[in-house]
Every structure is written in C-alpha cells, then in structure tokens.
Amino acid sequence: MVDSHDQEMSPIKVMGYDTKVLRISPQNIGNFVFHNPEKKFLEDWEIQLSKTSSDAQHLVKAAAQLRTSNIPVAFPTETVYGLGADATRSSAVLGIYKAKQRPSDNPLIVHICSLTQLRRLLLPEGHRVPSTSVDLPKDPIPSIYHSVISKFWPGPLTIILPLPSPSPFASSVTASLSTFGARMPSSLLALALIHLAAIPIAAPSANTSTKPSTTTAAHVIEDLSGRVEYVVDGGPSTVGIESTVVDGLTQPPVILRPGGVSIDQLRDCVGWENVTISYFTGVQDAIPRAPGMKYRHYSPKARVILVKGELTRCMVKKNLKQDGSVGIIRTKYWKNEDLEQNLMAKEVQSSHTKNFQFAAAGSNNSELNTKADFNRDTDSIIILSVKRFQASFGKEVYSSFHDIWTLGLGQDAAGIARGLFSALRELDLIGVDIIFVEAITDSEGDMAAAVMNRLRKAAELELES
Ligand code: TXA
Ligand code: MG
C-alpha cells in the first residue's frame, strides 16, 4: 500500500469542464488572526477576509466548490500541488480518482488546518474537543507525534494515525486500512482554503496518474485541463517534492516515504531517535531488468535513464533511436562543457548552441505563472539554463545530428528537489525522446534520499560508468 505506484488507466476520458485558474496571493485575502501568536497554526486561528479583494473572492469560490461539489479543486501546497476534495463525502472523493484516472486502491492524505480540527476528527462523535496545547494528557493525538508536530507542522510531514470508529472519512480515503495519513501544509493558501471550507481535505498530488507531480498551476493545467473547474494558482511550490510519510504507531517508528523532512531532522525529535527506513532504496527493487515491467510513476513521456558517474557517448548511443533527441538533467558534477566534449562527434565542425532561461518551478514564459512576489521563498527559485547543442551518434556522421538539451538543477539537494518535476516536464514540452539524469548520493544533503527515491521510480534504467 505504501508508496504504491499509480497505475495507468486508458483511454483518458475527456470530461469537458471549462477549467479556470484562480490566482490568489495570500497577502491579499485578509488578516490571519492567531489565538496563540506563539503557536500560530498549531492552535485555533481565524481569517478576517478582505471584503474588497478579488483574491478573497476567489478563495471563497474554491472553498464553496470543495464543500458542495463533487468536482475536485486543484490547489498549491509547499510540497506539490494537490487535487482536493471533502474527505468526509464518498462522491467528492470519487471525483479525485475520476479526474486523475487513478484506481481507488491507494489511500489519500487528509489535509487539516489546525490541531483542533484534527482532534475533533480523532475523538468519538459528540466528544468534547480539547482546545489547548498538544501536551494535554487526554490528547487524542498519540504522544509519539507531539515532538514532530511541534517541530514540522505546518509543513511537509504526513503522520499515520489510528482511524477512529466510526470513521469520519469516506472509505475510499483510507482504502480499507485501519489508519489514515494526516498533514497540516505550511502553504498559507492551502491553510486558508481548508479553514474556509471547514472540512478535512483529501488530496493526492494534482497530476494525471503516472506523470511527474505538479509544482505550478501551469503544470496542473497541462494534466487536468477540462477535468477540473478550478485550479488555485499560488505560484510555484517551494519544496518541490511530496511530504515525508511517517508511521509512529510502530516501534521503532518508520519512514514510509522520504520527502520534505529528512531522516536526520526526524532523529533529532524525542521518540524518533531510532526511526528507520521502510521504503525501497535498492535499484533492483525499483527498476526491474525487463523494461516496461514496472508501473510507471513520476514519468514524463520521454524514457528516463538514471546515471551514476559520467555520462558516456556509448551510453547515449546505445539507448538513442535513429532520429531521437536527448534531454540531460545535470546536478552535482556534470558540466555543459564536459558533456559537449564527451558526446560530440569529432566530425562535427561547430555546435549549434542556444541558451535560454526559465524559472525551475515557474516557467516564466507561461501566462499562468504569477510572479511569486508574495513569497520570499519562491523568489529564490533557481533559474535553469537550458542549452542546446548537436551531436552525431550514427554511422552517417555528416548527415544525422541529434539535438541535445541540457539543463542544470544546481548542486544542493533542496534545489534539485525544487526543480526536478519541473525539469522533467519542461524537457517533455521540448519533446525529447530520452532523458539522462545525473544521480546524486542518497546520503548527501537533507533532501537527497527523497530526490533519488523519485528518480528511481521515474527511471526505467540505471547505468553506472
Ligand atoms: O506532499 C504531499 O504529501 C502531497 C500534497 C498534495 O500534500 N500529497 C501526496 O499524496 O503526495 P499522494 O496521494 O500522492 O500520496 C499519499 C502517500 C502514499 O504514499 C500513500 O501510500 C501514503 O501517503 N498513505 C496514505 N495513507 C496511508 C496509510 N494509512 N498508511 C500508509 N501510507 C499511507
Ligand atoms: Mg502522487
């Protein structure tokens, strides 16, 4: 069940909705008022909505859709964009699976906006709701989670909780498990939307099943246009990779999916010193020998090949079709100059080189991307430089040249995580046939394990030089 792969369902049925993008800047929706300014979102809070701003009206519209309709709403979170629906209504949750073309055997994460909301869901119906801190002796949130909640919520951490009986959720949310995953996102827009809708929101990533997750509204439109009515656009996601999923109900606690919070960060928390990994890290587990035998996941249209060490001319030649073009995603060590030298046929006199730039998680050539001026973090989104050169790998060296597009995600794992899904999607838009990605070492940097986990799922081959 955990980390289970989205499966392909075809053919894609067109639903024909007139999809609208609702641009919202949290700065313009009104005032966030905290009952306990130190605990902020961990205690009760309110929004005083602006009566005049269109951003507030957009938010109200999206929240109303979540409350009343069975058509899911795409919305930003700090990890990836989510496709949300009322977790308490089966017909609404079914709408998620319809829009995503995803089978309903995979449990969904329930997104909440305050601990009070979570406690209310955990307590038996009609039970009095405790209203203060997580440290209450009768807190229905298991004590093992108190340290990680205080440290990482709101944020990219999903915790597995016992499902109360009777369950407040639609059965398709939990896929018949006796537990459920809960997360309080740190995106102000996500929090505001859940607060206004006043319901728990079930939300998987807002992509079509098997495709890379989406980190901008433009990417959501690419996948879900006509399949949802509203896409809330809050600018690029700042983390870029999904939340870390942890189960503290076992001893020792385990990480079920690596993500925005690293194992080292978790080990610093009381009760989590011995947290272990319970997801596949091996190549063979993730990449079967026979191509096409694995479920596709996080996969662009192009074939993805993960490369440890140097990318050689022989690797490219062997895996490239006659007239194909190549995408290369650079991370730590690969350099444009070296790649050109390694891959270019000697016979090529001059390379056709073209440089252009776009924002890693924002495609600034897209109309949908609002300049993320309300969020300091998004200002630091790295700029990718995409460079095109040509090389020949065939026998007919003078007549058959392959286009090669290279794109750098920077050297640090957090930056690579932020730009990864975006890079895979951008290379698909360029139309490359094959993408070589430079692997990083799982243990280097906080987000490296999460990056490599997604890459192993996206890749159909792993090569080492
Ligand atoms: O960052 C995220 O987590 C994003 C954003 C939208 O919040 N959501 C997301 O949802 O990635 P999804 O559906 O793509 O992934 C949910 C993950 C899966 O790995 C699933 O197996 C796990 O959470 N999960 C959910 N409920 C579970 C449960 N009761 N026990 C074990 N794993 C569970
Ligand atoms: Mg997903």
XYZ file of C-alpha atoms and ligand atoms in Angstrom:
499
model
C 0.000 0.000 0.000
C 2.758 2.353 0.977
C 4.476 4.135 -1.852
C 2.301 2.098 -4.148
C 2.555 3.037 -7.758
C -0.084 4.924 -9.604
C -1.316 2.735 -12.427
C -2.182 3.611 -15.948
C -5.833 3.645 -16.952
C -6.740 4.244 -20.518
C -8.212 5.626 -22.603
C -8.339 9.067 -20.916
C -11.955 10.159 -20.830
C -12.496 13.826 -21.565
C -14.721 15.462 -19.001
C -15.052 18.798 -20.745
C -15.121 21.264 -17.844
C -14.228 24.855 -18.559
C -11.164 24.992 -16.314
C -10.491 28.345 -14.689
C -7.319 29.468 -12.966
C -7.955 31.382 -9.743
C -4.868 33.431 -8.954
C -4.614 34.156 -5.285
C -1.962 35.898 -3.251
C -2.344 35.071 0.461
C -1.204 38.607 1.205
C -4.394 39.944 -0.352
C -7.010 37.675 1.165
C -7.203 39.421 4.536
C -5.747 39.008 8.029
C -4.704 35.805 9.725
C -5.544 36.113 13.442
C -3.948 33.659 15.874
C -5.470 32.788 19.270
C -1.976 31.989 20.480
C 0.525 34.062 18.465
C 3.409 31.840 19.565
C 1.795 28.596 18.466
C 0.239 30.167 15.401
C -1.432 27.460 13.280
C -0.968 24.800 15.961
C -3.717 26.473 17.976
C -7.006 27.963 16.800
C -6.870 30.756 14.285
C -9.200 32.776 12.075
C -9.102 34.689 8.833
C -10.679 38.122 8.569
C -11.402 38.080 4.865
C -10.895 41.240 2.872
C -14.276 42.459 1.629
C -12.845 44.074 -1.458
C -10.099 41.865 -2.844
C -10.726 39.541 -5.767
C -8.217 37.148 -4.191
C -10.574 36.696 -1.217
C -13.496 36.154 -3.578
C -11.531 33.522 -5.476
C -10.737 31.744 -2.242
C -14.390 31.762 -1.179
C -15.355 30.334 -4.565
C -12.809 27.500 -4.314
C -13.843 26.718 -0.720
C -17.526 26.611 -1.692
C -16.724 24.219 -4.537
C -14.919 21.929 -2.094
C -17.863 21.961 0.316
C -20.666 21.440 -2.131
C -19.450 19.876 -5.362
C -18.070 16.501 -6.434
C -15.561 18.114 -8.775
C -12.164 18.340 -7.064
C -10.234 21.617 -6.731
C -6.506 21.822 -7.504
C -4.607 23.958 -5.012
C -0.998 24.763 -4.131
C 0.880 23.351 -1.189
C 4.527 23.900 -0.307
C 5.389 20.367 -1.484
C 3.430 19.882 -4.723
C 0.009 20.951 -5.992
C -2.840 18.866 -4.525
C -6.145 17.764 -6.008
C -8.555 18.281 -3.126
C -11.996 17.041 -2.151
C -14.125 16.806 1.002
C -12.642 13.781 2.809
C -15.974 13.055 4.500
C -18.038 12.602 1.296
C -17.560 9.494 -0.872
C -18.933 11.130 -4.019
C -16.489 14.021 -3.659
C -13.504 11.697 -3.100
C -14.539 9.623 -6.098
C -14.214 12.831 -8.149
C -10.463 12.848 -7.396
C -9.990 9.370 -8.797
C -12.039 10.222 -11.886
C -10.034 13.374 -12.616
C -6.666 11.694 -12.017
C -7.511 8.467 -13.819
C -6.189 6.666 -10.786
C -7.535 3.446 -9.290
C -9.001 3.930 -5.834
C -6.832 1.381 -4.016
C -4.269 3.879 -2.784
C -5.013 5.739 0.470
C -5.099 9.538 0.368
C -3.639 12.066 2.778
C -6.147 14.101 4.805
C -5.140 17.773 4.980
C -6.126 19.773 8.040
C -5.562 23.416 9.048
C -5.380 23.216 12.853
C -4.790 20.702 15.621
C -8.282 21.370 16.922
C -9.684 20.214 13.606
C -7.556 17.062 13.774
C -8.539 16.324 17.374
C -12.184 16.744 16.516
C -11.768 14.119 13.784
C -9.980 11.731 16.142
C -12.420 11.900 19.045
C -15.573 9.808 19.070
C -18.577 11.694 17.772
C -20.045 14.165 20.232
C -16.980 14.112 22.473
C -15.824 17.408 23.937
C -12.982 18.927 21.947
C -9.856 19.811 23.929
C -8.849 23.268 22.872
C -5.327 23.887 24.091
C -1.854 22.538 23.513
C -0.669 19.195 22.165
C 0.628 18.311 25.622
C -2.810 17.690 27.128
C -2.857 14.278 28.851
C -6.050 13.303 27.066
C -4.897 14.498 23.702
C -6.274 12.044 21.119
C -3.157 12.630 19.014
C -0.736 9.828 20.086
C 2.101 11.255 22.195
C 4.805 9.912 19.858
C 3.741 12.568 17.368
C 3.903 15.567 19.712
C 7.603 16.255 19.143
C 7.421 16.016 15.351
C 4.223 18.054 15.181
C 5.740 20.901 17.204
C 8.807 20.837 15.006
C 7.476 20.236 11.495
C 3.840 21.327 11.381
C 2.644 23.124 9.489
C 4.980 21.563 6.903
C 5.949 18.658 4.639
C 5.303 15.809 7.084
C 2.425 13.298 6.962
C 1.705 11.239 10.079
C -0.168 7.939 10.174
C -2.923 7.886 12.802
C -5.381 5.239 14.013
C -8.700 5.559 12.210
C -11.400 6.357 14.777
C -14.545 4.273 14.866
C -16.896 5.246 13.410
C -14.646 6.739 10.761
C -15.345 10.353 9.880
C -13.944 9.760 6.372
C -15.232 8.298 3.141
C -13.960 4.719 2.890
C -12.081 5.474 -0.354
C -9.830 7.891 1.577
C -8.363 5.123 3.680
C -8.586 2.267 1.153
C -9.918 -0.051 3.886
C -6.920 0.453 6.190
C -7.391 0.947 9.936
C -5.156 4.020 9.802
C -5.110 7.305 7.916
C -2.461 9.852 6.928
C -2.806 13.460 8.121
C -0.851 16.538 7.152
C -1.016 20.236 8.005
C 0.533 22.011 4.991
C 2.502 25.215 5.524
C 1.260 26.930 2.371
C -0.849 29.853 3.577
C -3.212 29.387 0.660
C -3.739 25.727 1.455
C -4.340 26.521 5.124
C -6.757 29.331 4.271
C -8.649 27.150 1.816
C -9.081 24.293 4.304
C -10.088 26.778 7.002
C -12.749 28.411 4.857
C -14.065 25.110 3.553
C -14.183 23.949 7.205
C -13.797 20.306 6.220
C -10.845 17.912 6.108
C -9.490 17.833 2.557
C -8.316 14.574 0.978
C -5.690 15.376 -1.640
C -3.225 13.406 -3.714
C -0.818 15.227 -5.997
C -2.604 17.130 -8.794
C -1.176 15.275 -11.782
C -2.524 12.614 -14.093
C -1.700 9.187 -12.786
C 1.866 8.086 -13.766
C 3.081 11.624 -14.611
C 5.509 13.705 -12.529
C 3.763 15.584 -9.718
C 2.911 19.206 -10.416
C 4.654 22.179 -8.804
C 2.981 25.043 -10.695
C -0.560 25.859 -11.808
C 0.654 25.694 -15.411
C 1.699 22.089 -14.898
C -1.665 21.249 -13.339
C -3.377 22.706 -16.409
C -1.180 20.568 -18.656
C -2.544 17.443 -16.982
C -6.011 18.329 -15.741
C -7.429 20.958 -18.078
C -11.054 20.035 -18.771
C -11.035 17.607 -15.848
C -11.471 20.160 -13.025
C -13.266 23.512 -12.826
C -10.837 25.416 -10.639
C -7.078 25.486 -10.308
C -5.951 27.774 -7.493
C -2.665 29.382 -8.580
C -0.423 30.384 -5.700
C 2.889 30.370 -7.561
C 5.496 27.609 -7.604
C 5.734 25.072 -4.763
C 8.787 25.818 -2.666
C 9.734 22.270 -1.600
C 9.004 20.620 -4.961
C 8.733 17.028 -3.701
C 5.942 15.407 -1.685
C 5.776 15.199 2.103
C 7.669 12.661 4.182
C 5.203 9.987 5.383
C 5.963 8.564 8.840
C 4.357 5.859 10.949
C 4.942 6.377 14.673
C 2.435 3.696 15.630
C 5.122 1.019 15.211
C 8.178 0.562 17.414
C 10.606 1.906 16.291
C 8.832 4.485 14.127
C 9.367 4.194 10.376
C 9.591 6.454 7.339
C 7.205 5.142 4.679
C 8.072 7.727 2.035
C 11.059 10.080 2.033
C 10.163 13.708 1.361
C 10.446 17.287 2.547
C 11.586 16.339 6.088
C 14.792 14.274 6.251
C 15.669 11.281 8.411
C 18.304 13.320 10.256
C 15.775 16.017 11.092
C 13.386 13.353 12.408
C 16.108 11.704 14.503
C 16.512 14.973 16.402
C 12.973 14.621 17.793
C 12.061 12.973 21.097
C 10.916 9.378 20.465
C 12.272 9.406 16.891
C 15.973 8.787 17.620
C 15.777 5.272 16.129
C 13.451 5.953 13.239
C 14.108 3.502 10.401
C 13.525 3.469 6.691
C 10.693 1.385 5.304
C 10.774 2.207 1.630
C 12.681 0.672 -1.231
C 16.165 2.074 -1.765
C 17.655 -0.650 -3.955
C 17.963 -0.343 -7.685
C 16.594 -3.810 -8.327
C 13.548 -3.152 -6.217
C 12.708 -0.070 -8.157
C 13.972 -0.859 -11.622
C 13.259 -4.343 -12.980
C 15.629 -5.764 -15.558
C 12.990 -6.042 -18.248
C 11.965 -2.564 -19.371
C 8.252 -1.908 -19.256
C 7.716 -4.382 -16.420
C 7.373 -1.723 -13.754
C 4.462 0.580 -13.097
C 5.169 3.985 -14.463
C 5.400 6.664 -11.801
C 6.621 10.247 -11.883
C 7.321 9.545 -15.545
C 7.409 12.065 -18.353
C 6.634 10.886 -21.899
C 10.354 10.523 -22.557
C 12.252 7.488 -21.245
C 14.272 8.363 -18.158
C 17.718 6.867 -17.536
C 19.464 7.486 -14.255
C 23.255 7.678 -14.498
C 25.796 7.241 -11.721
C 29.156 8.684 -12.644
C 29.943 10.095 -16.061
C 27.536 10.162 -18.970
C 29.391 8.499 -21.802
C 28.968 8.658 -25.551
C 28.466 4.915 -25.546
C 25.523 5.137 -23.100
C 23.761 7.696 -25.227
C 24.451 5.927 -28.490
C 23.199 2.602 -27.164
C 19.914 3.973 -25.866
C 19.065 6.500 -28.550
C 16.870 5.809 -31.556
C 17.943 6.872 -35.042
C 16.334 10.314 -35.049
C 15.782 10.899 -31.361
C 16.666 13.955 -29.337
C 18.179 13.884 -25.880
C 17.486 15.725 -22.626
C 20.139 15.837 -19.927
C 19.448 16.903 -16.338
C 22.651 17.952 -14.605
C 23.013 18.032 -10.821
C 26.293 17.945 -8.977
C 29.229 17.280 -11.264
C 28.166 17.205 -14.890
C 29.155 20.346 -16.757
C 27.946 21.582 -20.124
C 31.492 21.839 -21.487
C 32.366 18.276 -20.479
C 29.128 16.913 -21.881
C 29.704 18.651 -25.170
C 33.170 17.247 -25.329
C 32.136 13.732 -24.279
C 29.185 13.469 -26.558
C 30.023 15.444 -29.633
C 31.226 13.533 -32.665
C 34.708 14.597 -33.699
C 33.412 15.178 -37.191
C 31.041 17.911 -36.131
C 32.674 21.189 -37.024
C 30.605 23.604 -34.981
C 27.879 23.010 -32.483
C 24.639 24.869 -32.780
C 24.325 26.414 -29.356
C 21.369 28.273 -27.990
C 20.904 29.487 -24.463
C 17.690 30.476 -22.809
C 16.464 30.555 -19.278
C 13.318 29.776 -17.383
C 12.363 29.521 -13.737
C 12.735 25.994 -12.440
C 9.348 25.770 -10.894
C 7.675 28.569 -12.679
C 8.052 28.606 -16.450
C 8.166 32.366 -16.713
C 7.158 32.065 -20.333
C 3.786 30.795 -19.169
C 0.889 33.163 -18.692
C -0.264 31.137 -15.760
C 2.732 31.850 -13.656
C 2.106 34.797 -11.434
C 5.337 36.363 -10.310
C 5.574 34.973 -6.827
C 6.090 38.356 -5.239
C 4.220 37.465 -2.072
C 6.529 34.697 -1.059
C 10.156 35.312 -0.270
C 10.987 31.653 -0.666
C 9.745 31.472 -4.214
C 11.947 34.420 -5.152
C 14.914 32.165 -4.581
C 13.688 29.546 -7.025
C 16.652 28.676 -9.123
C 16.864 29.645 -12.733
C 17.591 26.801 -15.066
C 19.712 27.407 -18.046
C 18.737 25.201 -20.939
C 21.369 24.751 -23.550
C 21.034 23.040 -26.892
C 23.827 21.508 -28.886
C 24.024 18.838 -31.536
C 25.922 15.630 -31.810
C 26.065 12.672 -34.078
C 25.987 9.114 -32.816
C 25.141 7.280 -36.001
C 27.367 5.962 -38.766
C 26.279 8.732 -41.081
C 28.159 11.326 -39.071
C 27.793 14.145 -41.536
C 24.063 13.924 -42.103
C 22.361 12.778 -38.900
C 22.603 15.073 -35.919
C 20.779 14.671 -32.672
C 19.563 17.596 -30.645
C 20.829 17.553 -27.085
C 19.223 19.754 -24.448
C 20.967 20.121 -21.124
C 19.547 21.695 -18.041
C 21.134 22.228 -14.632
C 19.339 21.976 -11.298
C 22.215 23.244 -9.195
C 24.256 21.251 -6.714
C 22.315 21.186 -3.469
C 19.661 18.546 -2.887
C 16.963 21.027 -1.824
C 17.373 22.958 -5.076
C 17.387 19.739 -7.084
C 14.178 18.653 -5.322
C 12.558 22.015 -6.071
C 13.285 21.848 -9.784
C 13.134 18.129 -10.528
C 9.499 17.554 -11.543
C 9.512 20.839 -13.376
C 12.628 19.864 -15.316
C 11.142 16.513 -16.384
C 8.016 18.297 -17.578
C 9.916 21.061 -19.391
C 12.014 18.501 -21.293
C 8.783 16.755 -22.283
C 7.463 20.046 -23.647
C 10.630 20.433 -25.710
C 9.827 16.948 -26.994
C 12.971 14.968 -26.194
C 12.804 11.182 -26.557
C 15.118 10.232 -23.762
C 16.265 11.963 -20.578
C 19.547 11.156 -18.830
C 19.596 12.321 -15.213
C 22.743 12.647 -13.110
C 22.213 10.660 -9.884
C 23.203 12.079 -6.512
C 24.278 10.158 -3.424
C 21.302 9.317 -1.197
C 23.093 10.383 1.932
C 24.281 13.797 0.790
C 22.077 16.626 1.977
C 18.686 16.565 3.612
C 16.575 16.005 0.532
C 18.857 13.664 -1.405
C 17.064 10.455 -0.367
C 13.740 11.881 -1.478
C 15.181 13.027 -4.808
C 16.709 9.615 -5.524
C 13.516 7.823 -4.461
C 11.519 9.777 -7.067
C 14.200 9.342 -9.724
C 14.351 5.572 -9.254
C 10.614 5.444 -9.780
C 10.730 7.660 -12.848
C 13.665 5.838 -14.433
C 13.421 2.667 -16.457
C 17.151 2.030 -16.301
C 20.040 2.865 -14.023
C 23.518 2.958 -15.556
C 26.916 3.327 -13.953
C 30.124 4.369 -15.647
O 3.098 16.345 -0.175
C 2.173 15.544 -0.228
O 2.058 14.602 0.578
C 1.149 15.730 -1.372
C 0.434 17.064 -1.141
C -0.686 17.302 -2.111
O 0.029 17.169 0.185
N 0.211 14.636 -1.400
C 0.553 13.390 -1.829
O -0.477 12.490 -1.840
O 1.663 13.112 -2.200
P -0.389 11.088 -2.594
O -1.786 10.550 -2.598
O 0.237 11.250 -3.928
O 0.480 10.196 -1.665
C -0.029 9.693 -0.439
C 1.016 8.810 0.226
C 1.131 7.475 -0.463
O 2.488 7.076 -0.447
C 0.256 6.591 0.408
O 0.569 5.242 0.281
C 0.564 7.155 1.784
O 0.630 8.552 1.571
N -0.518 6.871 2.764
C -1.709 7.486 2.877
N -2.437 6.922 3.866
C -1.690 5.932 4.386
C -1.884 4.960 5.431
N -2.992 4.894 6.132
N -0.871 4.121 5.682
C 0.287 4.174 4.972
N 0.533 5.055 3.984
C -0.446 5.913 3.687
Mg 1.259 11.331 -6.039
